PDB file of C-alpha atoms in Angstrom:
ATOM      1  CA  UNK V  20    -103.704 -31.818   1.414  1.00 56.00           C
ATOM      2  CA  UNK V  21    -105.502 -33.280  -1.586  1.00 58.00           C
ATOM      3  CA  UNK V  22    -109.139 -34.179  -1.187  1.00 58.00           C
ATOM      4  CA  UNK V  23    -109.428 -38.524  -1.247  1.00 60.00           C
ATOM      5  CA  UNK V  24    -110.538 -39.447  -4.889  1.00 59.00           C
ATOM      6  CA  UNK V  25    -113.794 -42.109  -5.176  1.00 69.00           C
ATOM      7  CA  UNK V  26    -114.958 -44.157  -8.104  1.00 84.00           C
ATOM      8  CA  UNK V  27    -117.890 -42.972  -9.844  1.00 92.00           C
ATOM      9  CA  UNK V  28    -120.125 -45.811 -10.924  1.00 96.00           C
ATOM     10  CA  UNK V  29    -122.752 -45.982 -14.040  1.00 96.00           C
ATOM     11  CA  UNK V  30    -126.118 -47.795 -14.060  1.00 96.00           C
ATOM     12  CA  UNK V  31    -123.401 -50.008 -16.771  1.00 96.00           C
ATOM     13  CA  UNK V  32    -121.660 -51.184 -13.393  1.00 96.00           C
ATOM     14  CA  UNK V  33    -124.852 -52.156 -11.861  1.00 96.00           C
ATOM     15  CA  UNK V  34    -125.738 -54.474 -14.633  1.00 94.00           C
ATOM     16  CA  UNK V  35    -122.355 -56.093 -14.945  1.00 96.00           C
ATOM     17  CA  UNK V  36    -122.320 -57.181 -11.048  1.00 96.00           C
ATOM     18  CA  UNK V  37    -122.236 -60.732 -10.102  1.00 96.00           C
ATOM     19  CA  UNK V  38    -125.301 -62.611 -10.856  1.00 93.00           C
ATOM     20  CA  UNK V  39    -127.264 -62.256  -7.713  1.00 91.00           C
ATOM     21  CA  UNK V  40    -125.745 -59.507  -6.271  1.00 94.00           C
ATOM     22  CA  UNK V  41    -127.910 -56.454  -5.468  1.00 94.00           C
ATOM     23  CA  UNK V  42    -127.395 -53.133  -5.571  1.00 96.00           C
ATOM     24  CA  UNK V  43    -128.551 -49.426  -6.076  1.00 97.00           C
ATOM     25  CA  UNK V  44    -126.922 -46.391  -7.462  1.00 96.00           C
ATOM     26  CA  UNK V  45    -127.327 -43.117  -6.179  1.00 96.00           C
ATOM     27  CA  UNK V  46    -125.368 -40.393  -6.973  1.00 95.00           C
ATOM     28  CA  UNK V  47    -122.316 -42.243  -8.925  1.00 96.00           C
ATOM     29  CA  UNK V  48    -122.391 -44.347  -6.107  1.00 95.00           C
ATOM     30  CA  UNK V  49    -122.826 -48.189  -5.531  1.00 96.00           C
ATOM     31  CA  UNK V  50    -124.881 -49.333  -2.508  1.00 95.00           C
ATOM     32  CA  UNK V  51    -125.054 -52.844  -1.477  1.00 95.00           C
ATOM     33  CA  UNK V  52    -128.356 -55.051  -0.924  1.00 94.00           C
ATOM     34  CA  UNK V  53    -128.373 -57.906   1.628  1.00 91.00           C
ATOM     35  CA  UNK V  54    -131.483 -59.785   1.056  1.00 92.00           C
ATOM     36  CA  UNK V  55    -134.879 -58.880   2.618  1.00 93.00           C
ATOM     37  CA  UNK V  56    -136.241 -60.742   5.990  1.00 94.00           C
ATOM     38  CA  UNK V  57    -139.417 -62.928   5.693  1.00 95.00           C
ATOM     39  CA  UNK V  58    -141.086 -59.729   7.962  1.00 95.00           C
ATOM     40  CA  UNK V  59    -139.676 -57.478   5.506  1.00 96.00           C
ATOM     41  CA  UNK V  60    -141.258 -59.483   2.573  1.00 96.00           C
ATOM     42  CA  UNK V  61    -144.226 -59.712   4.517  1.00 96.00           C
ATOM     43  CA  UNK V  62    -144.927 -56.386   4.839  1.00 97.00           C
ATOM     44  CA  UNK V  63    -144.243 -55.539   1.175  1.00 97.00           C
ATOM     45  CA  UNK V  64    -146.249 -58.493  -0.367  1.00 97.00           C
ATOM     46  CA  UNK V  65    -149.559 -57.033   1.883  1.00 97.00           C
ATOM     47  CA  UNK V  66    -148.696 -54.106   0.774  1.00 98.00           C
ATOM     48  CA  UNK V  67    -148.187 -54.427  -3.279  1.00 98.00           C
ATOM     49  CA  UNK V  68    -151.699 -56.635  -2.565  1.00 97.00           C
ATOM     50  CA  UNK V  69    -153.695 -53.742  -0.692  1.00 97.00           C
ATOM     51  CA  UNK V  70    -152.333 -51.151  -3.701  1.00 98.00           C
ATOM     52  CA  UNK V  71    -153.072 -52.710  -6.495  1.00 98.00           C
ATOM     53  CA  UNK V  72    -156.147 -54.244  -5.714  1.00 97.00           C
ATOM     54  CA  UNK V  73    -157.335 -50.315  -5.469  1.00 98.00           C
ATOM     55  CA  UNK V  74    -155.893 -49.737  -8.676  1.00 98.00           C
ATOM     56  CA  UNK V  75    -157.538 -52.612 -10.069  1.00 97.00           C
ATOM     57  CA  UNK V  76    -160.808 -52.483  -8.364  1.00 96.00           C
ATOM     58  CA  UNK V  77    -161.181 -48.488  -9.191  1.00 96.00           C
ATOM     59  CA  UNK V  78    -160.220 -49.289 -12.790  1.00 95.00           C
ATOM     60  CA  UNK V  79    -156.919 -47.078 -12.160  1.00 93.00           C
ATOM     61  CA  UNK V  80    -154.131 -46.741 -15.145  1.00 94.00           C
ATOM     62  CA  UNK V  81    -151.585 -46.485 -12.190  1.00 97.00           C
ATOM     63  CA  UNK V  82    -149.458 -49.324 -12.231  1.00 98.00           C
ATOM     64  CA  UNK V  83    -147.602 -51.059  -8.825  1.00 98.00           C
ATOM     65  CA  UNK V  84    -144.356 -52.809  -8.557  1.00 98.00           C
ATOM     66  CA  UNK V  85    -142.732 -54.576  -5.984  1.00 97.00           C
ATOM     67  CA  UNK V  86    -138.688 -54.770  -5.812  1.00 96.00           C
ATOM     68  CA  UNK V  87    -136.919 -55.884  -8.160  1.00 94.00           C
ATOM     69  CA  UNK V  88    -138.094 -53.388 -10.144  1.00 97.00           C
ATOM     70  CA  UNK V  89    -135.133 -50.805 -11.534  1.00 96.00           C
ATOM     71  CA  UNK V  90    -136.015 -47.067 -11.465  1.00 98.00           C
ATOM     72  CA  UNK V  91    -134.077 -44.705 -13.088  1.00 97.00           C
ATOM     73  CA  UNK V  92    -134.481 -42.059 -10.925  1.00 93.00           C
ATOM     74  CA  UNK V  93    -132.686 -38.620 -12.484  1.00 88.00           C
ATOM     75  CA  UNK V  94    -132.768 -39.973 -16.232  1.00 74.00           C
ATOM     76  CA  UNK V  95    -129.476 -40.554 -15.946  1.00 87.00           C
ATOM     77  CA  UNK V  96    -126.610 -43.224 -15.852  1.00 92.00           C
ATOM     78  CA  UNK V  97    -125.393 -42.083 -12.150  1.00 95.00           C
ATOM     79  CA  UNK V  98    -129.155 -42.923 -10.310  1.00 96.00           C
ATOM     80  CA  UNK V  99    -130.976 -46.625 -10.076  1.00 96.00           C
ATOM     81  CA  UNK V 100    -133.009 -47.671  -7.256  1.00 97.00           C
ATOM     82  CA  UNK V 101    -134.898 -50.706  -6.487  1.00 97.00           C
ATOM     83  CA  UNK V 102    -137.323 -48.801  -4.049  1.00 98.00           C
ATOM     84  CA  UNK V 103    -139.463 -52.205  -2.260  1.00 98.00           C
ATOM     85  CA  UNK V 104    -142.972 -50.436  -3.963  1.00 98.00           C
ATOM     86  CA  UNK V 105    -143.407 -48.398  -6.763  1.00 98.00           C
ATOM     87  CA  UNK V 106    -146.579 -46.451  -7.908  1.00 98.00           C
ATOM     88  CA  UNK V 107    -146.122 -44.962 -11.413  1.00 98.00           C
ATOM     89  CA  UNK V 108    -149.295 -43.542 -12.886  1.00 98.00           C
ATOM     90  CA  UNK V 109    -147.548 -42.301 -16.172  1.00 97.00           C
ATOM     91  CA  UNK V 110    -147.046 -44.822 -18.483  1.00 97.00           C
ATOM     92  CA  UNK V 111    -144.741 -43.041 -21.096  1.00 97.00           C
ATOM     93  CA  UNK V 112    -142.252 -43.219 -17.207  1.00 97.00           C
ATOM     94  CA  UNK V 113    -142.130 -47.280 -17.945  1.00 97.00           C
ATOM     95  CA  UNK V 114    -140.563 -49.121 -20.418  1.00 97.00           C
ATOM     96  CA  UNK V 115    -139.199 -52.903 -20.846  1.00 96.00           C
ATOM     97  CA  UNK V 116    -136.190 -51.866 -18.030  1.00 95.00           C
ATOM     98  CA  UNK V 117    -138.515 -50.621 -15.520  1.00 97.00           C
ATOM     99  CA  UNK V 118    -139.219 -46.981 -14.866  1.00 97.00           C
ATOM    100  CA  UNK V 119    -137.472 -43.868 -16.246  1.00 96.00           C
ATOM    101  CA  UNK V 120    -137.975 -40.932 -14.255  1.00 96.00           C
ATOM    102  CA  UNK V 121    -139.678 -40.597 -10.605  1.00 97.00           C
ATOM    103  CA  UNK V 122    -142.745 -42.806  -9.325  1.00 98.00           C
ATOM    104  CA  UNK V 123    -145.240 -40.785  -7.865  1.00 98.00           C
ATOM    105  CA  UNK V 124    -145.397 -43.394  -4.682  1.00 98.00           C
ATOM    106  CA  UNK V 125    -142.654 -44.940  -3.401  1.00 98.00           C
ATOM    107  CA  UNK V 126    -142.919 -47.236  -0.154  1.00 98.00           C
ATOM    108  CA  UNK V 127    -139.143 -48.466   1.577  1.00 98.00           C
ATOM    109  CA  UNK V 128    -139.230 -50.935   3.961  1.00 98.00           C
ATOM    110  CA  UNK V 129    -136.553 -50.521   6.542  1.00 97.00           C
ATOM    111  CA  UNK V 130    -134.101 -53.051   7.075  1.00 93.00           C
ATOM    112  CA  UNK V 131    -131.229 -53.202   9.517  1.00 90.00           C
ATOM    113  CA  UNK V 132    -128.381 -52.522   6.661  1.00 89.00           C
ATOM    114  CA  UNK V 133    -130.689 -49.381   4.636  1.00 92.00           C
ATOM    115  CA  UNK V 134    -131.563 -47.323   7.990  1.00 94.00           C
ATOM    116  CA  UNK V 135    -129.456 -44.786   6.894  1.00 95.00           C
ATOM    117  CA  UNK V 136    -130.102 -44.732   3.428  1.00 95.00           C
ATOM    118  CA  UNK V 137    -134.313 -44.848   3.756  1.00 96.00           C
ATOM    119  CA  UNK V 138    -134.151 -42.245   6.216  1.00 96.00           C
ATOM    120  CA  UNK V 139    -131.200 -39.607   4.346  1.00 96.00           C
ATOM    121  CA  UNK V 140    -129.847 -40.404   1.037  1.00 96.00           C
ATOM    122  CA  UNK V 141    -133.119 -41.801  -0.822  1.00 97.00           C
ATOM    123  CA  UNK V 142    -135.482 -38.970   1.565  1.00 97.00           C
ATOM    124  CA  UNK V 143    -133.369 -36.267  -0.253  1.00 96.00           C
ATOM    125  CA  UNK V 144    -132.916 -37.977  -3.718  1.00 96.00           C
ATOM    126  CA  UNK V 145    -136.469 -38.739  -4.236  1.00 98.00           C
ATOM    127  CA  UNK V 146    -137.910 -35.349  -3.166  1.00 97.00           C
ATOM    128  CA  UNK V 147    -135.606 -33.715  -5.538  1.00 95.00           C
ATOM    129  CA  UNK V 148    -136.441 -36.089  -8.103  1.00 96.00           C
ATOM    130  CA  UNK V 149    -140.053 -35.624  -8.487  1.00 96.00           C
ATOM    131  CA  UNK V 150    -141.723 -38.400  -5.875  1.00 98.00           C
ATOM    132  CA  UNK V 151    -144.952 -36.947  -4.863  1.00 98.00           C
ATOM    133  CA  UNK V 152    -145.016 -39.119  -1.626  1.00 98.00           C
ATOM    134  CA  UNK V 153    -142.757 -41.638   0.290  1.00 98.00           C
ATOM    135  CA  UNK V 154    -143.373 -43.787   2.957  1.00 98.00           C
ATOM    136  CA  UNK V 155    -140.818 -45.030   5.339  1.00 98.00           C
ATOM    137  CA  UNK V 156    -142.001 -48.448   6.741  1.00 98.00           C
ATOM    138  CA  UNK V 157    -139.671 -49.097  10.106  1.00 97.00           C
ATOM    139  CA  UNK V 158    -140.760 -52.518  11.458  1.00 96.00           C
ATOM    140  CA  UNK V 159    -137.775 -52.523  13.778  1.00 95.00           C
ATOM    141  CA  UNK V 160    -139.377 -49.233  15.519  1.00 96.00           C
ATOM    142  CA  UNK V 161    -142.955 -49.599  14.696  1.00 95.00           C
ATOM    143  CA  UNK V 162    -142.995 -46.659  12.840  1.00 97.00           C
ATOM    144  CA  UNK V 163    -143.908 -45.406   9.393  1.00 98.00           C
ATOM    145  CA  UNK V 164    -143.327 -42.032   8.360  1.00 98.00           C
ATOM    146  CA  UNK V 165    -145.237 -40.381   5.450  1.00 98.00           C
ATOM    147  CA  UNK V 166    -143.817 -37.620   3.263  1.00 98.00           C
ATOM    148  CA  UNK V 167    -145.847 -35.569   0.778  1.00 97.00           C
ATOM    149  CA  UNK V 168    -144.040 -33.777  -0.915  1.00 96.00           C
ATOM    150  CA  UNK V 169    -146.877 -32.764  -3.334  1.00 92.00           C
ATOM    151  CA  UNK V 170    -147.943 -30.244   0.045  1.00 92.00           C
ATOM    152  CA  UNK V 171    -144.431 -30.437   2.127  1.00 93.00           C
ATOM    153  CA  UNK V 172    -146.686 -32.053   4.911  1.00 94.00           C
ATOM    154  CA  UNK V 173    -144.824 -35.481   6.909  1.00 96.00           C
ATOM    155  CA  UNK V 174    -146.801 -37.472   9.695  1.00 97.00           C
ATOM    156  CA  UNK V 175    -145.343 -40.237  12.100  1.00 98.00           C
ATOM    157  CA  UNK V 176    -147.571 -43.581  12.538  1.00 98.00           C
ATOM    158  CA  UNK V 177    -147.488 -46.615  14.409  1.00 97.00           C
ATOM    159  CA  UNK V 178    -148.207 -50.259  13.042  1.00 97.00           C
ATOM    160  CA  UNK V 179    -151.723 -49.663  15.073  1.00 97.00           C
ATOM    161  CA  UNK V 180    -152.677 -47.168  12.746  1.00 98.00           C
ATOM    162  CA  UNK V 181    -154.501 -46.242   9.402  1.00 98.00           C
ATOM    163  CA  UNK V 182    -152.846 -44.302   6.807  1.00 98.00           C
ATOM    164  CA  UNK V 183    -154.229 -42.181   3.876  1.00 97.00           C
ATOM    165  CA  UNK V 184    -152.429 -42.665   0.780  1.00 96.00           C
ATOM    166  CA  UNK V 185    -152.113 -38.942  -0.268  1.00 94.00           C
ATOM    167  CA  UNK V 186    -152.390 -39.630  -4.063  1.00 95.00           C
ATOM    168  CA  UNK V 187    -155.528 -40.939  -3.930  1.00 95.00           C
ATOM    169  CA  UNK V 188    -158.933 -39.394  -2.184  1.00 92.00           C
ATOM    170  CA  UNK V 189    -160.104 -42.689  -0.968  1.00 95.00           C
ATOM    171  CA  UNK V 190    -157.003 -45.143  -0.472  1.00 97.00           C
ATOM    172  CA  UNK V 191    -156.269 -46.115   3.196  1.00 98.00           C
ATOM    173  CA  UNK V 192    -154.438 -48.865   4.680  1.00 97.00           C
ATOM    174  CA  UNK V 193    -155.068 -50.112   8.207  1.00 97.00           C
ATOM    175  CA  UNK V 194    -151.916 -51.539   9.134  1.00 97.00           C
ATOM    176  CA  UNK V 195    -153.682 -52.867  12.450  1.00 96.00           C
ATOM    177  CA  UNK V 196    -155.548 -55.414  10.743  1.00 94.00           C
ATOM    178  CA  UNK V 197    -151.937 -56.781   8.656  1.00 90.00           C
ATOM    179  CA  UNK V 198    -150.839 -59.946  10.087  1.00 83.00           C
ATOM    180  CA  UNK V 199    -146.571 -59.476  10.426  1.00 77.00           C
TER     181      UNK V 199
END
């Protein structure tokens, strides 16, 4: 019995969806975007804010972005993400498309449609890739898990916690005292 064939997409394919439609590549393959909840924009506009004001008040060349923001994860035409947050502290990585290569911070914001794609797909594609750290942000549960893959080390928190940012010494963010 012959193995069931699949289409494998380019970053080209991407581009030449519908106007509005959004999407992310991984692997040759095309995953669908529905758009974000006002809690899920919540949570990623307070914490872009809390970020980059760090970066900015520490006189930091790392640089923040909040989704839409393409990342070309592998340097190839088979990978593009629009993680929610991106920290990339090496500029040659950005250019006028967005970022070429891996962030070293990536934050997703779970949403009912990406569960499984936060949790597997993009956990496996951005360790491989180079991420030094990912957060999973799970409003739905309360939950946010923290990978480091700079030391292999992952903790679980709750929304009544604070959280060290492991690529920085002195970044924490209380998510206690974030109004969702």
């Amino acid at each position: 019995m012959a193995l069931p064939q699949y289409e494998e997409y380019t970053v080209e394919d991407i581009y030449n969806l519908p106007e509005g439609t959004r999407a992310e590549l991984i692997d040759g393959q095309i995953y669908y975007m529905a758009p974000p909840t006002r809690k899920h924009q919540d949570i990623a506009g307070t914490l872009y804010r809390k970020i980059a004001d760090y970066i900015d008040s520490n006189s930091g060349s790392c640089k923040t972005y909040i989704a839409p923001f393409a990342v070309f994860l592998n340097e190839d035409d088979k990978n593009y993400v629009e993680p929610d947050i991106s920290v990339i502290c090496n500029p040659n990585k950005l250019n006028e498309r967005g970022c070429v290569g891996a962030p070293d911070w990536i934050i997703e914001i779970v949403s009912p449609g990406s569960r499984k794609t936060d949790y597997f797909t993009k956990l496996f594609k951005y360790r491989t890739a180079g991420v030094r750290e990912y957060w999973i942000v799970d409003p739905i549960k309360n939950l946010i898990l923290v990978y480091n893959f700079d030391t292999s080390d992952s903790e679980q928190y709750t929304f009544a916690d604070t959280i060290k940012a492991g690529i920085y010494d002195d970044l924490y963010i209380d998510f206690s005292k974030m109004n969702f």
